[in-house]
Amino acid sequence: MPLTMKKQGDRLSVLLRGDIDHHSALPLRNAIDEAISRTRPKTLRLDFSEVTFMDSSGIGLVLGRYRNISTYGGALELSGLSLRYLKIMRLSGIEKIAKIRGGDESAKATK
Amino acid sequence: MQKPQNEMKLIFKSLSINEGFARVAVSAFAAQKDMTIEELNDIKTAVSEAVTNSIVHGYKNSIGDIYITCGIYNNNTIRIKIRDKGCGIEDIEKAMEPMYSSLGGDRAGLGFSVMECFTDRLKVSSKPGKGTTVILEKKVSIKC
Ligand SMILES: Nc1ncnc2c1ncn2[C@@H]1O[C@H](COP(=O)(O)OP(=O)(O)OP(=O)(O)O)[C@@H](O)[C@H]1O
Ligand SMILES: [Mg+2]
């Protein structure tokens, strides 16, 4: 599975890796949802710094996980988004519901 | 539009594993035209959206063929046609509205918005029961 998960206190951090498209999104979704229901984090952080490609399936993945954790009051954080991924994410207005942590926006701008 | 300088055609099955193949194949062909990595990634992203739509919506639970034609033109334009013989779209205008999706689950309804955002021209034609054709055009700059 192209992801690594870490539970630190109340936070579940998920490092996503590789391409996020419709094909890869389903196993990612299942793994993250399973970890959410098992650990009930106050904050879910999705880290995109190792993502090599993303299309609108990435937005769906994020919005779906937001719906999942917000049913019991959890918050969502996104990190490691390149300018390109940020541009895609912003089409959904995600910045209104998730905290977007600065980090390395310029370094991966070409992805 | 004049004749392309160069052109390629692809036919492949509507299996989700081919989403990655299709966008990489098109970008590998388009890359013979000088352009920035940004522009090449714009093309990859838009192609991925159109191909995914043919797989997820066009052919739904069945498997059919997806046809891609990619042309490189003298005026620094890349033109990509993605066609399926799937279920077609009843109301194209509604389908292209941001956040509209006929499927629930994790579909954001932003595929067409992404295609619009990353290309210079998007044309969708469709006939219910016959299939859908998406044409994407991208003007590319000459890399310095
Ligand atoms: N090739 C196609 N065949 C049939 N219907 C299509 C096709 N492409 C798009 N549609 C219709 O247009 C709608 C909008 O497409 P769009 O790509 O914008 O959103 P989506 O695929 O539903 O979600 P997302 O792309 O964000 O995962 C789809 O929900 C579907 O009803
Ligand atoms: Mg789509």
PDB file of C-alpha atoms and ligand atoms in Angstrom:
ATOM      1  CA  MET A   1       0.000   0.000   0.000  1.00  0.00           C
ATOM      2  CA  PRO A   2       1.527   3.354  -1.055  1.00  0.00           C
ATOM      3  CA  LEU A   3       0.973   5.076   2.264  1.00  0.00           C
ATOM      4  CA  THR A   4       2.416   5.257   5.758  1.00  0.00           C
ATOM      5  CA  MET A   5       0.301   6.006   8.813  1.00  0.00           C
ATOM      6  CA  LYS A   6       1.379   7.252  12.213  1.00  0.00           C
ATOM      7  CA  LYS A   7      -0.716   7.909  15.287  1.00  0.00           C
ATOM      8  CA  GLN A   8       0.786  10.577  17.541  1.00  0.00           C
ATOM      9  CA  GLY A   9      -1.440  11.480  20.456  1.00  0.00           C
ATOM     10  CA  ASP A  10      -4.749  12.640  19.031  1.00  0.00           C
ATOM     11  CA  ARG A  11      -3.430  12.980  15.534  1.00  0.00           C
ATOM     12  CA  LEU A  12      -3.397  10.434  12.728  1.00  0.00           C
ATOM     13  CA  SER A  13      -0.820  11.359  10.069  1.00  0.00           C
ATOM     14  CA  VAL A  14      -1.024   9.766   6.668  1.00  0.00           C
ATOM     15  CA  LEU A  15       1.841  10.083   4.217  1.00  0.00           C
ATOM     16  CA  LEU A  16       0.494   9.410   0.724  1.00  0.00           C
ATOM     17  CA  ARG A  17       2.847   8.143  -1.954  1.00  0.00           C
ATOM     18  CA  GLY A  18       2.789   7.753  -5.735  1.00  0.00           C
ATOM     19  CA  ASP A  19      -0.056   8.594  -8.120  1.00  0.00           C
ATOM     20  CA  ILE A  20      -3.526   9.445  -6.828  1.00  0.00           C
ATOM     21  CA  ASP A  21      -6.128   8.696  -9.473  1.00  0.00           C
ATOM     22  CA  HIS A  22      -9.422   6.822  -9.610  1.00  0.00           C
ATOM     23  CA  HIS A  23      -7.537   3.516  -9.830  1.00  0.00           C
ATOM     24  CA  SER A  24      -5.374   4.075  -6.758  1.00  0.00           C
ATOM     25  CA  ALA A  25      -7.904   6.014  -4.666  1.00  0.00           C
ATOM     26  CA  LEU A  26     -10.038   3.066  -3.562  1.00  0.00           C
ATOM     27  CA  PRO A  27      -7.372   1.125  -1.640  1.00  0.00           C
ATOM     28  CA  LEU A  28      -6.127   4.423  -0.146  1.00  0.00           C
ATOM     29  CA  ARG A  29      -9.643   5.279   0.984  1.00  0.00           C
ATOM     30  CA  ASN A  30     -10.206   1.866   2.542  1.00  0.00           C
ATOM     31  CA  ALA A  31      -6.907   1.946   4.431  1.00  0.00           C
ATOM     32  CA  ILE A  32      -7.470   5.471   5.769  1.00  0.00           C
ATOM     33  CA  ASP A  33     -11.099   4.842   6.750  1.00  0.00           C
ATOM     34  CA  GLU A  34     -10.115   1.660   8.548  1.00  0.00           C
ATOM     35  CA  ALA A  35      -7.459   3.562  10.524  1.00  0.00           C
ATOM     36  CA  ILE A  36      -9.908   6.370  11.315  1.00  0.00           C
ATOM     37  CA  SER A  37     -12.512   4.034  12.766  1.00  0.00           C
ATOM     38  CA  ARG A  38      -9.836   2.149  14.702  1.00  0.00           C
ATOM     39  CA  THR A  39      -8.020   5.162  16.198  1.00  0.00           C
ATOM     40  CA  ARG A  40     -10.685   7.920  16.224  1.00  0.00           C
ATOM     41  CA  PRO A  41      -8.195  10.802  15.811  1.00  0.00           C
ATOM     42  CA  LYS A  42      -9.060  14.405  16.718  1.00  0.00           C
ATOM     43  CA  THR A  43      -7.005  15.485  13.723  1.00  0.00           C
ATOM     44  CA  LEU A  44      -6.389  13.695  10.462  1.00  0.00           C
ATOM     45  CA  ARG A  45      -3.372  15.000   8.586  1.00  0.00           C
ATOM     46  CA  LEU A  46      -2.916  14.041   4.943  1.00  0.00           C
ATOM     47  CA  ASP A  47       0.594  14.674   3.660  1.00  0.00           C
ATOM     48  CA  PHE A  48       0.972  15.040  -0.120  1.00  0.00           C
ATOM     49  CA  SER A  49       4.705  15.677  -0.230  1.00  0.00           C
ATOM     50  CA  GLU A  50       5.441  12.254  -1.816  1.00  0.00           C
ATOM     51  CA  VAL A  51       2.570  12.329  -4.298  1.00  0.00           C
ATOM     52  CA  THR A  52       3.734  12.103  -7.915  1.00  0.00           C
ATOM     53  CA  PHE A  53       0.405  12.748  -9.700  1.00  0.00           C
ATOM     54  CA  MET A  54      -3.076  13.801  -8.649  1.00  0.00           C
ATOM     55  CA  ASP A  55      -6.345  14.526 -10.448  1.00  0.00           C
ATOM     56  CA  SER A  56      -9.878  15.205  -9.178  1.00  0.00           C
ATOM     57  CA  SER A  57      -9.907  11.756  -7.547  1.00  0.00           C
ATOM     58  CA  GLY A  58      -7.589  13.341  -4.965  1.00  0.00           C
ATOM     59  CA  ILE A  59     -10.266  15.924  -4.157  1.00  0.00           C
ATOM     60  CA  GLY A  60     -12.816  13.147  -3.769  1.00  0.00           C
ATOM     61  CA  LEU A  61     -10.459  11.253  -1.483  1.00  0.00           C
ATOM     62  CA  VAL A  62      -9.984  14.326   0.722  1.00  0.00           C
ATOM     63  CA  LEU A  63     -13.658  15.355   0.811  1.00  0.00           C
ATOM     64  CA  GLY A  64     -14.716  11.800   1.617  1.00  0.00           C
ATOM     65  CA  ARG A  65     -12.256  11.551   4.537  1.00  0.00           C
ATOM     66  CA  TYR A  66     -13.462  14.948   5.767  1.00  0.00           C
ATOM     67  CA  ARG A  67     -17.046  13.695   5.772  1.00  0.00           C
ATOM     68  CA  ASN A  68     -15.907  10.624   7.664  1.00  0.00           C
ATOM     69  CA  ILE A  69     -14.001  12.320  10.496  1.00  0.00           C
ATOM     70  CA  SER A  70     -16.354  15.279  10.813  1.00  0.00           C
ATOM     71  CA  THR A  71     -19.221  12.942  11.743  1.00  0.00           C
ATOM     72  CA  TYR A  72     -17.609  12.676  15.177  1.00  0.00           C
ATOM     73  CA  GLY A  73     -15.983  16.112  15.334  1.00  0.00           C
ATOM     74  CA  GLY A  74     -12.519  15.383  13.956  1.00  0.00           C
ATOM     75  CA  ALA A  75     -10.588  18.022  12.006  1.00  0.00           C
ATOM     76  CA  LEU A  76      -8.705  17.748   8.727  1.00  0.00           C
ATOM     77  CA  GLU A  77      -5.255  19.091   7.868  1.00  0.00           C
ATOM     78  CA  LEU A  78      -3.508  18.957   4.508  1.00  0.00           C
ATOM     79  CA  SER A  79       0.222  19.337   4.109  1.00  0.00           C
ATOM     80  CA  GLY A  80       2.902  19.076   1.448  1.00  0.00           C
ATOM     81  CA  LEU A  81       0.634  20.301  -1.361  1.00  0.00           C
ATOM     82  CA  SER A  82       2.508  21.590  -4.407  1.00  0.00           C
ATOM     83  CA  LEU A  83       1.112  24.661  -6.166  1.00  0.00           C
ATOM     84  CA  ARG A  84      -0.413  22.346  -8.766  1.00  0.00           C
ATOM     85  CA  TYR A  85      -2.201  20.185  -6.197  1.00  0.00           C
ATOM     86  CA  LEU A  86      -3.304  23.278  -4.321  1.00  0.00           C
ATOM     87  CA  LYS A  87      -4.816  24.667  -7.522  1.00  0.00           C
ATOM     88  CA  ILE A  88      -6.741  21.416  -8.007  1.00  0.00           C
ATOM     89  CA  MET A  89      -7.856  21.238  -4.368  1.00  0.00           C
ATOM     90  CA  ARG A  90      -9.024  24.859  -4.391  1.00  0.00           C
ATOM     91  CA  LEU A  91     -11.576  24.078  -7.120  1.00  0.00           C
ATOM     92  CA  SER A  92     -13.556  22.377  -4.355  1.00  0.00           C
ATOM     93  CA  GLY A  93     -13.258  25.158  -1.785  1.00  0.00           C
ATOM     94  CA  ILE A  94     -11.433  22.719   0.503  1.00  0.00           C
ATOM     95  CA  GLU A  95      -9.564  25.581   2.183  1.00  0.00           C
ATOM     96  CA  LYS A  96     -12.838  26.478   3.915  1.00  0.00           C
ATOM     97  CA  ILE A  97     -13.072  23.170   5.745  1.00  0.00           C
ATOM     98  CA  ALA A  98      -9.497  21.962   6.070  1.00  0.00           C
ATOM     99  CA  LYS A  99      -6.430  23.570   7.495  1.00  0.00           C
ATOM    100  CA  ILE A 100      -3.761  23.821   4.849  1.00  0.00           C
ATOM    101  CA  ARG A 101      -0.333  23.724   6.384  1.00  0.00           C
ATOM    102  CA  GLY A 102       2.305  25.712   4.555  1.00  0.00           C
ATOM    103  CA  GLY A 103       5.346  23.594   4.036  1.00  0.00           C
ATOM    104  CA  ASP A 104       6.933  23.045   0.747  1.00  0.00           C
ATOM    105  CA  GLU A 105       4.745  24.588  -1.916  1.00  0.00           C
ATOM    106  CA  SER A 106       7.405  25.751  -4.312  1.00  0.00           C
ATOM    107  CA  ALA A 107       9.731  22.772  -4.231  1.00  0.00           C
ATOM    108  CA  LYS A 108       7.252  20.442  -5.891  1.00  0.00           C
ATOM    109  CA  ALA A 109       5.570  23.028  -8.092  1.00  0.00           C
ATOM    110  CA  THR A 110       6.388  21.113 -11.242  1.00  0.00           C
ATOM    111  CA  LYS A 111       4.531  17.959 -10.282  1.00  0.00           C
TER     112      LYS A 111
ATOM    113  CA  MET B   1      -7.861  23.146 -38.002  1.00  0.00           C
ATOM    114  CA  GLN B   2      -5.029  22.241 -40.402  1.00  0.00           C
ATOM    115  CA  LYS B   3      -3.463  18.829 -40.624  1.00  0.00           C
ATOM    116  CA  PRO B   4      -1.324  17.776 -37.692  1.00  0.00           C
ATOM    117  CA  GLN B   5       2.461  17.640 -37.996  1.00  0.00           C
ATOM    118  CA  ASN B   6       2.336  14.341 -36.236  1.00  0.00           C
ATOM    119  CA  GLU B   7      -0.449  12.190 -34.860  1.00  0.00           C
ATOM    120  CA  MET B   8      -0.938   9.015 -32.854  1.00  0.00           C
ATOM    121  CA  LYS B   9      -3.918   6.858 -32.009  1.00  0.00           C
ATOM    122  CA  LEU B  10      -4.513   4.554 -29.081  1.00  0.00           C
ATOM    123  CA  ILE B  11      -7.246   2.031 -28.365  1.00  0.00           C
ATOM    124  CA  PHE B  12      -7.431   0.355 -24.976  1.00  0.00           C
ATOM    125  CA  LYS B  13      -9.904  -1.324 -22.651  1.00  0.00           C
ATOM    126  CA  SER B  14     -11.784   0.712 -20.054  1.00  0.00           C
ATOM    127  CA  LEU B  15      -9.932  -0.828 -17.108  1.00  0.00           C
ATOM    128  CA  SER B  16      -8.926   1.579 -14.336  1.00  0.00           C
ATOM    129  CA  ILE B  17      -5.341   0.341 -14.489  1.00  0.00           C
ATOM    130  CA  ASN B  18      -5.168   2.010 -17.935  1.00  0.00           C
ATOM    131  CA  GLU B  19      -5.730   5.507 -16.493  1.00  0.00           C
ATOM    132  CA  GLY B  20      -2.032   5.758 -15.706  1.00  0.00           C
ATOM    133  CA  PHE B  21      -1.042   4.192 -19.017  1.00  0.00           C
ATOM    134  CA  ALA B  22      -3.176   6.615 -21.049  1.00  0.00           C
ATOM    135  CA  ARG B  23      -1.930   9.833 -19.465  1.00  0.00           C
ATOM    136  CA  VAL B  24       1.709   8.717 -19.595  1.00  0.00           C
ATOM    137  CA  ALA B  25       1.411   7.534 -23.222  1.00  0.00           C
ATOM    138  CA  VAL B  26      -0.168  10.808 -24.350  1.00  0.00           C
ATOM    139  CA  SER B  27       2.363  12.909 -22.482  1.00  0.00           C
ATOM    140  CA  ALA B  28       5.260  10.844 -23.870  1.00  0.00           C
ATOM    141  CA  PHE B  29       4.000  11.535 -27.396  1.00  0.00           C
ATOM    142  CA  ALA B  30       3.223  15.216 -26.759  1.00  0.00           C
ATOM    143  CA  ALA B  31       6.660  15.734 -25.215  1.00  0.00           C
ATOM    144  CA  GLN B  32       8.321  15.687 -28.648  1.00  0.00           C
ATOM    145  CA  LYS B  33       7.001  19.244 -28.911  1.00  0.00           C
ATOM    146  CA  ASP B  34       9.085  21.594 -26.817  1.00  0.00           C
ATOM    147  CA  MET B  35       7.145  22.614 -23.739  1.00  0.00           C
ATOM    148  CA  THR B  36       7.548  23.189 -20.040  1.00  0.00           C
ATOM    149  CA  ILE B  37       7.105  20.383 -17.508  1.00  0.00           C
ATOM    150  CA  GLU B  38       4.180  22.366 -16.151  1.00  0.00           C
ATOM    151  CA  GLU B  39       2.441  22.275 -19.527  1.00  0.00           C
ATOM    152  CA  LEU B  40       3.137  18.575 -19.928  1.00  0.00           C
ATOM    153  CA  ASN B  41       1.644  17.932 -16.493  1.00  0.00           C
ATOM    154  CA  ASP B  42      -1.400  20.019 -17.414  1.00  0.00           C
ATOM    155  CA  ILE B  43      -1.949  17.673 -20.361  1.00  0.00           C
ATOM    156  CA  LYS B  44      -1.459  14.585 -18.189  1.00  0.00           C
ATOM    157  CA  THR B  45      -3.987  15.801 -15.653  1.00  0.00           C
ATOM    158  CA  ALA B  46      -6.651  16.692 -18.238  1.00  0.00           C
ATOM    159  CA  VAL B  47      -6.239  13.364 -20.072  1.00  0.00           C
ATOM    160  CA  SER B  48      -6.533  11.478 -16.791  1.00  0.00           C
ATOM    161  CA  GLU B  49      -9.873  13.185 -16.096  1.00  0.00           C
ATOM    162  CA  ALA B  50     -11.362  12.411 -19.495  1.00  0.00           C
ATOM    163  CA  VAL B  51     -10.195   8.783 -19.518  1.00  0.00           C
ATOM    164  CA  THR B  52     -11.443   8.233 -15.962  1.00  0.00           C
ATOM    165  CA  ASN B  53     -14.856   9.593 -16.971  1.00  0.00           C
ATOM    166  CA  SER B  54     -15.086   7.134 -19.865  1.00  0.00           C
ATOM    167  CA  ILE B  55     -14.228   4.288 -17.483  1.00  0.00           C
ATOM    168  CA  VAL B  56     -16.362   5.354 -14.509  1.00  0.00           C
ATOM    169  CA  HIS B  57     -19.373   6.899 -16.255  1.00  0.00           C
ATOM    170  CA  GLY B  58     -19.277   5.960 -19.942  1.00  0.00           C
ATOM    171  CA  TYR B  59     -18.868   2.221 -19.474  1.00  0.00           C
ATOM    172  CA  LYS B  60     -19.943   2.056 -15.801  1.00  0.00           C
ATOM    173  CA  ASN B  61     -19.953  -1.619 -14.871  1.00  0.00           C
ATOM    174  CA  SER B  62     -19.119  -2.898 -18.317  1.00  0.00           C
ATOM    175  CA  ILE B  63     -15.862  -2.890 -20.260  1.00  0.00           C
ATOM    176  CA  GLY B  64     -15.530  -1.191 -23.642  1.00  0.00           C
ATOM    177  CA  ASP B  65     -12.896   0.434 -25.802  1.00  0.00           C
ATOM    178  CA  ILE B  66     -11.537   3.940 -25.306  1.00  0.00           C
ATOM    179  CA  TYR B  67     -10.107   5.739 -28.354  1.00  0.00           C
ATOM    180  CA  ILE B  68      -7.527   8.491 -28.100  1.00  0.00           C
ATOM    181  CA  THR B  69      -6.155  10.591 -30.947  1.00  0.00           C
ATOM    182  CA  CYS B  70      -3.363  13.011 -30.149  1.00  0.00           C
ATOM    183  CA  GLY B  71      -2.217  15.518 -32.753  1.00  0.00           C
ATOM    184  CA  ILE B  72       0.670  17.941 -32.695  1.00  0.00           C
ATOM    185  CA  TYR B  73       0.075  21.088 -34.765  1.00  0.00           C
ATOM    186  CA  ASN B  74       2.341  23.728 -36.266  1.00  0.00           C
ATOM    187  CA  ASN B  75       0.853  26.511 -34.183  1.00  0.00           C
ATOM    188  CA  ASN B  76       2.208  24.908 -31.007  1.00  0.00           C
ATOM    189  CA  THR B  77      -1.068  23.262 -30.188  1.00  0.00           C
ATOM    190  CA  ILE B  78      -1.589  19.772 -28.838  1.00  0.00           C
ATOM    191  CA  ARG B  79      -5.043  18.412 -29.558  1.00  0.00           C
ATOM    192  CA  ILE B  80      -6.313  15.304 -27.807  1.00  0.00           C
ATOM    193  CA  LYS B  81      -9.546  13.534 -28.587  1.00  0.00           C
ATOM    194  CA  ILE B  82     -10.851  10.993 -26.073  1.00  0.00           C
ATOM    195  CA  ARG B  83     -13.844   8.979 -27.192  1.00  0.00           C
ATOM    196  CA  ASP B  84     -15.961   6.204 -25.709  1.00  0.00           C
ATOM    197  CA  LYS B  85     -18.972   4.282 -26.978  1.00  0.00           C
ATOM    198  CA  GLY B  86     -20.574   4.245 -23.555  1.00  0.00           C
ATOM    199  CA  CYS B  87     -23.863   5.516 -22.142  1.00  0.00           C
ATOM    200  CA  GLY B  88     -23.451   9.135 -23.249  1.00  0.00           C
ATOM    201  CA  ILE B  89     -24.544  12.299 -21.440  1.00  0.00           C
ATOM    202  CA  GLU B  90     -28.167  13.519 -21.380  1.00  0.00           C
ATOM    203  CA  ASP B  91     -27.467  17.107 -20.378  1.00  0.00           C
ATOM    204  CA  ILE B  92     -23.921  18.227 -21.167  1.00  0.00           C
ATOM    205  CA  GLU B  93     -24.326  21.697 -19.700  1.00  0.00           C
ATOM    206  CA  LYS B  94     -25.418  20.293 -16.357  1.00  0.00           C
ATOM    207  CA  ALA B  95     -22.682  17.637 -16.431  1.00  0.00           C
ATOM    208  CA  MET B  96     -20.061  20.360 -16.857  1.00  0.00           C
ATOM    209  CA  GLU B  97     -21.231  22.399 -13.882  1.00  0.00           C
ATOM    210  CA  PRO B  98     -18.644  22.441 -11.094  1.00  0.00           C
ATOM    211  CA  MET B  99     -19.483  19.965  -8.299  1.00  0.00           C
ATOM    212  CA  TYR B 100     -22.104  18.146 -10.345  1.00  0.00           C
ATOM    213  CA  SER B 101     -21.706  14.381 -10.274  1.00  0.00           C
ATOM    214  CA  SER B 102     -24.223  11.702 -11.220  1.00  0.00           C
ATOM    215  CA  LEU B 103     -22.353   9.288  -8.940  1.00  0.00           C
ATOM    216  CA  GLY B 104     -22.168   9.522  -5.180  1.00  0.00           C
ATOM    217  CA  GLY B 105     -19.312   8.186  -3.120  1.00  0.00           C
ATOM    218  CA  ASP B 106     -16.014   9.952  -3.470  1.00  0.00           C
ATOM    219  CA  ARG B 107     -16.639  11.685  -6.813  1.00  0.00           C
ATOM    220  CA  ALA B 108     -16.197  15.436  -6.382  1.00  0.00           C
ATOM    221  CA  GLY B 109     -17.859  16.415  -9.661  1.00  0.00           C
ATOM    222  CA  LEU B 110     -14.825  18.465 -10.629  1.00  0.00           C
ATOM    223  CA  GLY B 111     -13.347  16.492 -13.529  1.00  0.00           C
ATOM    224  CA  PHE B 112     -14.589  18.897 -16.203  1.00  0.00           C
ATOM    225  CA  SER B 113     -13.516  21.860 -14.063  1.00  0.00           C
ATOM    226  CA  VAL B 114     -10.002  20.406 -13.876  1.00  0.00           C
ATOM    227  CA  MET B 115      -9.957  19.845 -17.663  1.00  0.00           C
ATOM    228  CA  GLU B 116     -11.031  23.471 -18.189  1.00  0.00           C
ATOM    229  CA  CYS B 117      -8.497  24.747 -15.705  1.00  0.00           C
ATOM    230  CA  PHE B 118      -5.515  22.982 -17.313  1.00  0.00           C
ATOM    231  CA  THR B 119      -6.259  23.361 -21.041  1.00  0.00           C
ATOM    232  CA  ASP B 120      -7.056  26.220 -23.423  1.00  0.00           C
ATOM    233  CA  ARG B 121     -10.085  24.623 -24.994  1.00  0.00           C
ATOM    234  CA  LEU B 122     -12.517  21.912 -23.943  1.00  0.00           C
ATOM    235  CA  LYS B 123     -15.235  20.589 -26.189  1.00  0.00           C
ATOM    236  CA  VAL B 124     -17.657  17.867 -25.173  1.00  0.00           C
ATOM    237  CA  SER B 125     -20.074  16.166 -27.515  1.00  0.00           C
ATOM    238  CA  SER B 126     -22.260  13.258 -26.568  1.00  0.00           C
ATOM    239  CA  LYS B 127     -25.302  11.235 -27.566  1.00  0.00           C
ATOM    240  CA  PRO B 128     -27.208   9.213 -24.983  1.00  0.00           C
ATOM    241  CA  GLY B 129     -26.755   5.543 -25.742  1.00  0.00           C
ATOM    242  CA  LYS B 130     -24.031   6.253 -28.320  1.00  0.00           C
ATOM    243  CA  GLY B 131     -21.063   7.639 -26.396  1.00  0.00           C
ATOM    244  CA  THR B 132     -19.041  10.711 -25.548  1.00  0.00           C
ATOM    245  CA  THR B 133     -16.194  12.597 -27.206  1.00  0.00           C
ATOM    246  CA  VAL B 134     -14.012  15.066 -25.336  1.00  0.00           C
ATOM    247  CA  ILE B 135     -11.583  17.307 -27.217  1.00  0.00           C
ATOM    248  CA  LEU B 136      -8.822  19.001 -25.286  1.00  0.00           C
ATOM    249  CA  GLU B 137      -6.529  21.631 -26.762  1.00  0.00           C
ATOM    250  CA  LYS B 138      -3.403  22.941 -25.151  1.00  0.00           C
ATOM    251  CA  LYS B 139      -1.248  25.754 -26.504  1.00  0.00           C
ATOM    252  CA  VAL B 140       2.320  25.185 -25.469  1.00  0.00           C
ATOM    253  CA  SER B 141       5.208  27.589 -25.281  1.00  0.00           C
ATOM    254  CA  ILE B 142       8.594  26.981 -26.789  1.00  0.00           C
ATOM    255  CA  LYS B 143      10.947  26.143 -24.003  1.00  0.00           C
ATOM    256  CA  CYS B 144      13.959  28.474 -23.742  1.00  0.00           C
TER     257      CYS B 144
HETATM  258  N1  LIG C   1     -17.608   9.829 -20.752  1.00  0.00           N
HETATM  259  C1  LIG C   1     -18.749  10.047 -20.078  1.00  0.00           C
HETATM  260  N2  LIG C   1     -19.827   9.248 -20.278  1.00  0.00           N
HETATM  261  C2  LIG C   1     -20.978   9.459 -19.587  1.00  0.00           C
HETATM  262  N3  LIG C   1     -21.146  10.425 -18.667  1.00  0.00           N
HETATM  263  C3  LIG C   1     -20.116  11.248 -18.426  1.00  0.00           C
HETATM  264  C4  LIG C   1     -18.864  11.111 -19.112  1.00  0.00           C
HETATM  265  N4  LIG C   1     -18.033  12.084 -18.668  1.00  0.00           N
HETATM  266  C5  LIG C   1     -18.725  12.789 -17.741  1.00  0.00           C
HETATM  267  N5  LIG C   1     -19.978  12.296 -17.585  1.00  0.00           N
HETATM  268  C6  LIG C   1     -21.026  12.846 -16.693  1.00  0.00           C
HETATM  269  O1  LIG C   1     -20.628  14.158 -16.303  1.00  0.00           O
HETATM  270  C7  LIG C   1     -20.596  14.257 -14.882  1.00  0.00           C
HETATM  271  C8  LIG C   1     -19.512  15.233 -14.453  1.00  0.00           C
HETATM  272  O2  LIG C   1     -18.211  14.746 -14.763  1.00  0.00           O
HETATM  273  P1  LIG C   1     -16.966  15.236 -13.889  1.00  0.00           P
HETATM  274  O3  LIG C   1     -15.751  14.550 -14.372  1.00  0.00           O
HETATM  275  O4  LIG C   1     -16.955  16.723 -13.873  1.00  0.00           O
HETATM  276  O5  LIG C   1     -17.352  14.757 -12.421  1.00  0.00           O
HETATM  277  P2  LIG C   1     -17.299  13.268 -11.818  1.00  0.00           P
HETATM  278  O6  LIG C   1     -16.603  12.349 -12.747  1.00  0.00           O
HETATM  279  O7  LIG C   1     -18.688  12.885 -11.436  1.00  0.00           O
HETATM  280  O8  LIG C   1     -16.424  13.475 -10.498  1.00  0.00           O
HETATM  281  P3  LIG C   1     -14.808  13.638 -10.435  1.00  0.00           P
HETATM  282  O9  LIG C   1     -14.319  13.759 -11.849  1.00  0.00           O
HETATM  283  O10 LIG C   1     -14.578  14.878  -9.651  1.00  0.00           O
HETATM  284  O11 LIG C   1     -14.309  12.416  -9.763  1.00  0.00           O
HETATM  285  C9  LIG C   1     -20.398  12.849 -14.388  1.00  0.00           C
HETATM  286  O12 LIG C   1     -20.862  12.675 -13.062  1.00  0.00           O
HETATM  287  C10 LIG C   1     -21.202  12.053 -15.418  1.00  0.00           C
HETATM  288  O13 LIG C   1     -22.576  12.068 -15.093  1.00  0.00           O
HETATM  289 MG    MG C   2     -14.745  12.788 -13.564  1.00  0.00          MG
END
